Amino acid sequence: MFVRVAGVEDVRAGRGVRVYARGIAIGLYRVGERYYAMEDDCPHAGFPLSEGELSGTVITCAAHGFDYDVTSGFKPGYEDGFPIPCFPVRVEDAGIFVDVVLPDDDD
Ligand code: FES
């Protein structure tokens, strides 16, 4: 289910924005003309990743420096590990929509 979480004007290049969709904290990122959505709680100790520094497609956590690729959720160089959940993004009428599926959703 796609949920509108922000307007395109709310997400600036190089900066993350924390939004909420269906009770899940999500970091929104703009890289070039594309937008990405990744669960926002750092798996290390829960700090909001969207408050980190975005360089290219990699966000570096402001708390202890772990980094993650916002296009895949993987830590760079560890693509065989466990990624942070990422969500499909759609842009319509200057709005950013994120597809969040919960376990109780119907197919
Ligand atoms: S909370 Fe993100 S690196 Fe520690």
mmCIF file of N, CA, C and O in Angstrom, residues 5 22 61 78 83-84:
data_model
loop_
_atom_site.group_PDB
_atom_site.id
_atom_site.type_symbol
_atom_site.label_atom_id
_atom_site.label_comp_id
_atom_site.label_asym_id
_atom_site.label_seq_id
_atom_site.Cartn_x
_atom_site.Cartn_y
_atom_site.Cartn_z
ATOM 1 N N VAL A 5 4.155 10.331 2.026
ATOM 2 C CA VAL A 5 4.935 10.634 3.218
ATOM 3 C C VAL A 5 5.566 12.021 3.195
ATOM 4 O O VAL A 5 5.975 12.539 4.238
ATOM 5 N N ARG A 22 2.630 4.115 8.223
ATOM 6 C CA ARG A 22 2.007 2.963 8.854
ATOM 7 C C ARG A 22 2.755 2.548 10.129
ATOM 8 O O ARG A 22 2.935 1.366 10.418
ATOM 9 N N CYS A 61 25.981 6.772 9.666
ATOM 10 C CA CYS A 61 25.268 7.047 10.916
ATOM 11 C C CYS A 61 26.029 8.083 11.748
ATOM 12 O O CYS A 61 27.242 7.970 11.943
ATOM 13 N N TYR A 78 29.553 -5.636 2.231
ATOM 14 C CA TYR A 78 28.956 -6.758 2.980
ATOM 15 C C TYR A 78 27.594 -7.113 2.378
ATOM 16 O O TYR A 78 26.604 -7.275 3.096
ATOM 17 N N PRO A 83 20.390 -6.896 4.992
ATOM 18 C CA PRO A 83 20.153 -5.481 4.681
ATOM 19 C C PRO A 83 19.098 -4.863 5.593
ATOM 20 O O PRO A 83 18.225 -5.548 6.125
ATOM 21 N N ILE A 84 19.187 -3.562 5.734
ATOM 22 C CA ILE A 84 18.093 -2.812 6.350
ATOM 23 C C ILE A 84 16.935 -2.816 5.350
ATOM 24 O O ILE A 84 17.147 -2.635 4.148
#
